[in-house]
Short mmCIF file of C-alpha atoms in Angstrom, two decimals:
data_model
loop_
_atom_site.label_atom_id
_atom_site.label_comp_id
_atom_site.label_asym_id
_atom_site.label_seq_id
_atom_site.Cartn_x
_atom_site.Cartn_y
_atom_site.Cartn_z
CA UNK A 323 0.00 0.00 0.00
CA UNK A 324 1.09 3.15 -0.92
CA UNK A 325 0.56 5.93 1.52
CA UNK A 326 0.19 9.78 0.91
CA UNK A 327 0.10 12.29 4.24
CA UNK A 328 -1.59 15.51 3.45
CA UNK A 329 -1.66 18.23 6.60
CA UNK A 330 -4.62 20.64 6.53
CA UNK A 331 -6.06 17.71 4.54
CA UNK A 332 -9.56 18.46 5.79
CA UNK A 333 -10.30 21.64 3.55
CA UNK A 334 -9.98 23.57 0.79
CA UNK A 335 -6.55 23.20 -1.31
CA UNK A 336 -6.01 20.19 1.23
CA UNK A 337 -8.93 18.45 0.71
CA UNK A 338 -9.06 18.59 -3.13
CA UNK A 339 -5.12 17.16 -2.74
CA UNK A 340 -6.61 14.20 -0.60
CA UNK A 341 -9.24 13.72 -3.33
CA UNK A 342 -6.52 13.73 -6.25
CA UNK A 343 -3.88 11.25 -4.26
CA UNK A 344 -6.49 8.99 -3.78
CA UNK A 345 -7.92 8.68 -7.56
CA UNK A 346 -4.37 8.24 -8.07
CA UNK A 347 -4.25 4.76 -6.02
CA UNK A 348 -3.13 6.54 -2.54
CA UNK A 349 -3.89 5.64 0.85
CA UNK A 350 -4.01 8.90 2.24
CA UNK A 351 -4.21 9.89 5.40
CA UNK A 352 -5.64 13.26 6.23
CA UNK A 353 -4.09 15.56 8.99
CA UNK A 354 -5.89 18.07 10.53
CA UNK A 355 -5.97 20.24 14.20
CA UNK A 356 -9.65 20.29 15.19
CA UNK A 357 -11.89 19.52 12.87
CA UNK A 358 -13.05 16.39 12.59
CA UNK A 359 -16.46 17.03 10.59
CA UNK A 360 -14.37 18.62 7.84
CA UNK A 361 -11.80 16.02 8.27
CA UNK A 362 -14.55 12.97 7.87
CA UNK A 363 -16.19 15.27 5.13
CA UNK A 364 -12.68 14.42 3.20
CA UNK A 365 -12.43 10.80 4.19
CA UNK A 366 -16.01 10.53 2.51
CA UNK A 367 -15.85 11.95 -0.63
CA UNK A 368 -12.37 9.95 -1.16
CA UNK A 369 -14.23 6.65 0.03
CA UNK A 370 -17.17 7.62 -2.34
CA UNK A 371 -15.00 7.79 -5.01
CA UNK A 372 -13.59 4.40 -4.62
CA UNK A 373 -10.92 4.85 -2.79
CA UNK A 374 -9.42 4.77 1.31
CA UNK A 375 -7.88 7.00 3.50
CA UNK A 376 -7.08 7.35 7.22
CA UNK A 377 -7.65 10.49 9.86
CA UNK A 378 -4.40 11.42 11.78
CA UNK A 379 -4.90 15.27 14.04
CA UNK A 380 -2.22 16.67 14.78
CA UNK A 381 -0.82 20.14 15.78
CA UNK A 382 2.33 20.10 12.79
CA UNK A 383 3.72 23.21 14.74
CA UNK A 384 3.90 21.37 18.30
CA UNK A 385 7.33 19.24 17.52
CA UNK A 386 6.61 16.89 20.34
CA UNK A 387 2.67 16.32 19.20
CA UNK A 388 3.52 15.80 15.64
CA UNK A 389 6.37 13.34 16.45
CA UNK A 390 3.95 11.01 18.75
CA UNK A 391 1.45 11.29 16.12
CA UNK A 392 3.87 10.42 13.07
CA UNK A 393 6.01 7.50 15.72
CA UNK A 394 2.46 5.71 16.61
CA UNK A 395 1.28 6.03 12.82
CA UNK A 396 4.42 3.55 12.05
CA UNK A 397 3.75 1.46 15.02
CA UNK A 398 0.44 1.15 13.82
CA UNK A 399 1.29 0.29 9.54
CA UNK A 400 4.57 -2.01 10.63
CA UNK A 401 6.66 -2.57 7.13
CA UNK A 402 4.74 0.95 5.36
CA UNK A 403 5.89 3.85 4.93
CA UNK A 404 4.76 7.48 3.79
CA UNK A 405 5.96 7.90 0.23
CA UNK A 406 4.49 11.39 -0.45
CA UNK A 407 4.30 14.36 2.04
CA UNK A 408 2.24 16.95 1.16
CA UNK A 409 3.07 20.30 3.63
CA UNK A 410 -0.18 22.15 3.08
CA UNK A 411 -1.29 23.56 6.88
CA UNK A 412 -0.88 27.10 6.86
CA UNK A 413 -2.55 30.13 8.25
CA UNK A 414 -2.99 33.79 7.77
CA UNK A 415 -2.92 36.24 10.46
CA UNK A 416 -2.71 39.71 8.05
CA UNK A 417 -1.69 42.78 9.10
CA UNK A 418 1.09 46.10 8.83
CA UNK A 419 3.88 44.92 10.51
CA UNK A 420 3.96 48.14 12.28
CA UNK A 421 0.94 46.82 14.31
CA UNK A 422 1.63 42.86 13.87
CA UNK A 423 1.60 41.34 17.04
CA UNK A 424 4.08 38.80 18.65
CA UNK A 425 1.67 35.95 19.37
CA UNK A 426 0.66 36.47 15.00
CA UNK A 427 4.03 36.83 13.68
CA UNK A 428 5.05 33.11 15.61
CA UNK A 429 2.08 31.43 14.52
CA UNK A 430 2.04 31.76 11.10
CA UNK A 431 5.47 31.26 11.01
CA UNK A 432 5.20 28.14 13.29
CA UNK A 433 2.50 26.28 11.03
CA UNK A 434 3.78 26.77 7.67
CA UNK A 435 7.39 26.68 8.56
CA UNK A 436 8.55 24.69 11.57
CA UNK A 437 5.79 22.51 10.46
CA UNK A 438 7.65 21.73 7.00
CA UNK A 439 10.34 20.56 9.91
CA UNK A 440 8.47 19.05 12.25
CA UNK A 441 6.57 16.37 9.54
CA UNK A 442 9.22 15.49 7.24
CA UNK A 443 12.59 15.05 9.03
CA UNK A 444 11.22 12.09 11.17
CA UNK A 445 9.52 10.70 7.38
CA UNK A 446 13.01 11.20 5.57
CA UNK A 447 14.80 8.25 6.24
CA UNK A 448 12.29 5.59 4.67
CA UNK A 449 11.81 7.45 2.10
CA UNK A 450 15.76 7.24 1.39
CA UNK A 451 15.84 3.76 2.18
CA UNK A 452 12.96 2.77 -0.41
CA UNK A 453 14.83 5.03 -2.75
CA UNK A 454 11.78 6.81 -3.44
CA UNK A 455 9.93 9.96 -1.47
CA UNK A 456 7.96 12.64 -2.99
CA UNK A 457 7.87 15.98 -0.77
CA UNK A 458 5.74 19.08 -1.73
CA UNK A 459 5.92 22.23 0.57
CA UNK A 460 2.82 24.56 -0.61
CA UNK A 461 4.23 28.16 -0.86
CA UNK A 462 2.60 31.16 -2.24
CA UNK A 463 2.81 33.72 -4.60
CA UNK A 464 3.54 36.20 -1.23
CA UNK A 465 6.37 34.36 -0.73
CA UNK A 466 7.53 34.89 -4.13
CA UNK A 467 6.74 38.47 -4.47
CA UNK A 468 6.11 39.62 -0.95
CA UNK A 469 2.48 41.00 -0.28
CA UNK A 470 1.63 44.03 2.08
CA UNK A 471 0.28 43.09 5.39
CA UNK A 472 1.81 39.85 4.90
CA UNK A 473 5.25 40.20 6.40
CA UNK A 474 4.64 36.94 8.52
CA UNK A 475 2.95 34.98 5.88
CA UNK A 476 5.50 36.30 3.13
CA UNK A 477 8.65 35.10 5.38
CA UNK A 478 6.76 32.10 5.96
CA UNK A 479 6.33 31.31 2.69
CA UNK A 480 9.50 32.62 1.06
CA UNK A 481 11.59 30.47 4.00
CA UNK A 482 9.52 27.33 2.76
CA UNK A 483 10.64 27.82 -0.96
CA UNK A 484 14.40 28.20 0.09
CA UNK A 485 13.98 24.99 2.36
CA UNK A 486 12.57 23.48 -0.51
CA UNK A 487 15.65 24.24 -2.56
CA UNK A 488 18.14 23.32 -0.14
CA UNK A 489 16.62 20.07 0.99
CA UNK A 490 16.05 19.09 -2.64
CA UNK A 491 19.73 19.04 -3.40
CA UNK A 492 20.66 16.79 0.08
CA UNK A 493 18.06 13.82 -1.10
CA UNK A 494 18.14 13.63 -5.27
CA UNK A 495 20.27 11.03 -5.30
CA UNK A 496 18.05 8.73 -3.54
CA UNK A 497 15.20 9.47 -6.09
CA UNK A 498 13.26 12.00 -3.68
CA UNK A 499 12.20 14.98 -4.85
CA UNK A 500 11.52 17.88 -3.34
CA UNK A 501 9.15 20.90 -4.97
CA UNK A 502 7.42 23.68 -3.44
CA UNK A 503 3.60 24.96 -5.29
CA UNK A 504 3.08 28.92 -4.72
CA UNK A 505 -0.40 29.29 -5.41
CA UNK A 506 -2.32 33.13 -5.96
CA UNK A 507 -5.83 33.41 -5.25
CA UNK A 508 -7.44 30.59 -5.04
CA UNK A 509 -11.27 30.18 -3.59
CA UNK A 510 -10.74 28.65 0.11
CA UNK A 511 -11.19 30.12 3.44
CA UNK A 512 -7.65 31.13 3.24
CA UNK A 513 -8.96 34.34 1.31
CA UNK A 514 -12.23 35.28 3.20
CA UNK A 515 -12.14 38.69 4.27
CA UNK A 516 -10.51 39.66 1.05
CA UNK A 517 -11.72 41.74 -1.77
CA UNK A 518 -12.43 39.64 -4.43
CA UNK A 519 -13.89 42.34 -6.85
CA UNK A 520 -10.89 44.28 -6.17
CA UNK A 521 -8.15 41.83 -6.55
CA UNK A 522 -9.05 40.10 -9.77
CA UNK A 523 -8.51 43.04 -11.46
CA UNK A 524 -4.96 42.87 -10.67
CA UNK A 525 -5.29 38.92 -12.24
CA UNK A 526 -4.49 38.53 -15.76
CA UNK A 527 -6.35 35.42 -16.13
CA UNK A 528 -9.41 37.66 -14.65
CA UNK A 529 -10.34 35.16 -11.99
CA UNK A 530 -9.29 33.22 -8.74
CA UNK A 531 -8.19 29.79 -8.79
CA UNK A 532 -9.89 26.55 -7.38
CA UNK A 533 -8.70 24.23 -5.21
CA UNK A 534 -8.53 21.09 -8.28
CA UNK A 535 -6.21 23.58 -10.32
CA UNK A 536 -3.86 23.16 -7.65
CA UNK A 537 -4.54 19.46 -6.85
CA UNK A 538 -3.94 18.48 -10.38
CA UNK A 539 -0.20 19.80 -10.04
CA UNK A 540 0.37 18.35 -6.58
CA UNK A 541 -0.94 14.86 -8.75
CA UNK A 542 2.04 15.24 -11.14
CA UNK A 543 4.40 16.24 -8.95
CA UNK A 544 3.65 13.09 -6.87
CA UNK A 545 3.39 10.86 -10.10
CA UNK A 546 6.74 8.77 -11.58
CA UNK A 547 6.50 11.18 -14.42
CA UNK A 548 7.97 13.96 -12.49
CA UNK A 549 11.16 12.49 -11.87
CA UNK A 550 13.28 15.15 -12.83
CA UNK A 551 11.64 17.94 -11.51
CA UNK A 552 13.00 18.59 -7.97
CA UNK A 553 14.03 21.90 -6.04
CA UNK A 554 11.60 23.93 -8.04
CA UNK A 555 8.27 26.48 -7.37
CA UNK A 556 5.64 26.44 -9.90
CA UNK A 557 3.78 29.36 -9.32
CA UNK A 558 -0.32 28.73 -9.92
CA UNK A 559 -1.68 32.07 -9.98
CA UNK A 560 -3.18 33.14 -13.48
CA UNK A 561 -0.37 35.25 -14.37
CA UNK A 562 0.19 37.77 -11.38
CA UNK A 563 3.73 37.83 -10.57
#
């Protein structure tokens, strides 16, 4: 069985990523913090399709609580491991840095970038051994191009891609690859609160993204036909760079 773990699997981006690894033959287990009915939401529509999955909640900034979750997953699937990581929890907490508070800056920083730490160093090492891994970091176009009152989410996201880079060129040679997504606007919770009307217009594809647009890249990238494509960020964002 081949296993896929998705965090912030229960939603949005992370739940359309659960829906593609599992058409894709999958086992995946979906992470999530506190919401189960979202997370069960996921597990149904990939079991209604045909296919299986597993719930696994977990905090991935809390070191210690993502370690205990990840240690008694292997006690649990003796002889598995997790062939493709998926680092999709993240958060936004938006505001000028001149106001940002501490407790804001940490946590966004904590989810999307200690948690890149925190789930896949203790999953590395089988995926060396079985000579095969797949690792994709979701970034953002604000950490490519910086957005304002997004300093936190921006050096969040931007300290993801150079991860991805870096940790790319340590595991090649044991046919794991390493990529990093940077999606725009895409239709999620991730951009309520935002001016839709307002921010399309800066778009030139003319709309925001959805959730399988995304998915369908984070299926290649786990596929055998992306092979060769490691240490990279595609940018998914309809032409606004």
């Amino acid at each position: 069985m081949n296993y896929a773990l998705v965090t912030g699997g229960s939603r949005g981006i992370g739940r359309a990523i659960c829906v593609k690894l599992s058409a894709m033959g999958y086992k995946v287990i979906i992470n999530y913090v506190s919401n189960q009915t979202e997370a069960e939401k996921t597990l149904e529509m990939i079991r209604a399709n045909g296919g299986d999955g597993e719930l696994l909640a977990f905090d991935v900034s809390n070191q210690e609580a993502t370690a205990n979750a990840l240690e008694a997953w292997k006690q649990a699937h003796e002889g598995e491991y997790i062939a493709v990581v998926v680092n999709n929890a993240g958060v936004r907490s938006d505001n000028l840095l001149l106001w940002m508070e501490p407790k804001d800056w940490y946590k966004v920083l904590g989810i999307s970038l200690n948690g890149f730490y925190n789930v896949t160093q203790p999953l590395l090492q089988p995926m060396l051994r079985k000579k095969f891994g797949r690792i994709i970091n979701m970034a953002s176009v604000s950490g490519l191009i910086g957005l304002a009152g997004q300093t936190n989410y921006s050096a969040s996201k931007g300290g993801l891609i150079a991860a991805t880079k870096a940790l790319a060129k340590e595991v090649a040679k044991k046919g794991v690859t390493v990529n990093a997504i940077a999606p725009g606007f895409v239709k999620t919770d991730m951009v309520e609160g935002l001016d839709e009307a307002e921010l399309v217009k800066t778009i030139p594809a003319g709309r925001f993204g959805n959730p399988e647009e995304v998915a369908e890249l984070v299926g290649f990238l786990a596929s055998e036909h992306a092979a060769y494509i490691t240490g990279e960020c595609i940018a998914i964002t309809g032409g606004l760079n």
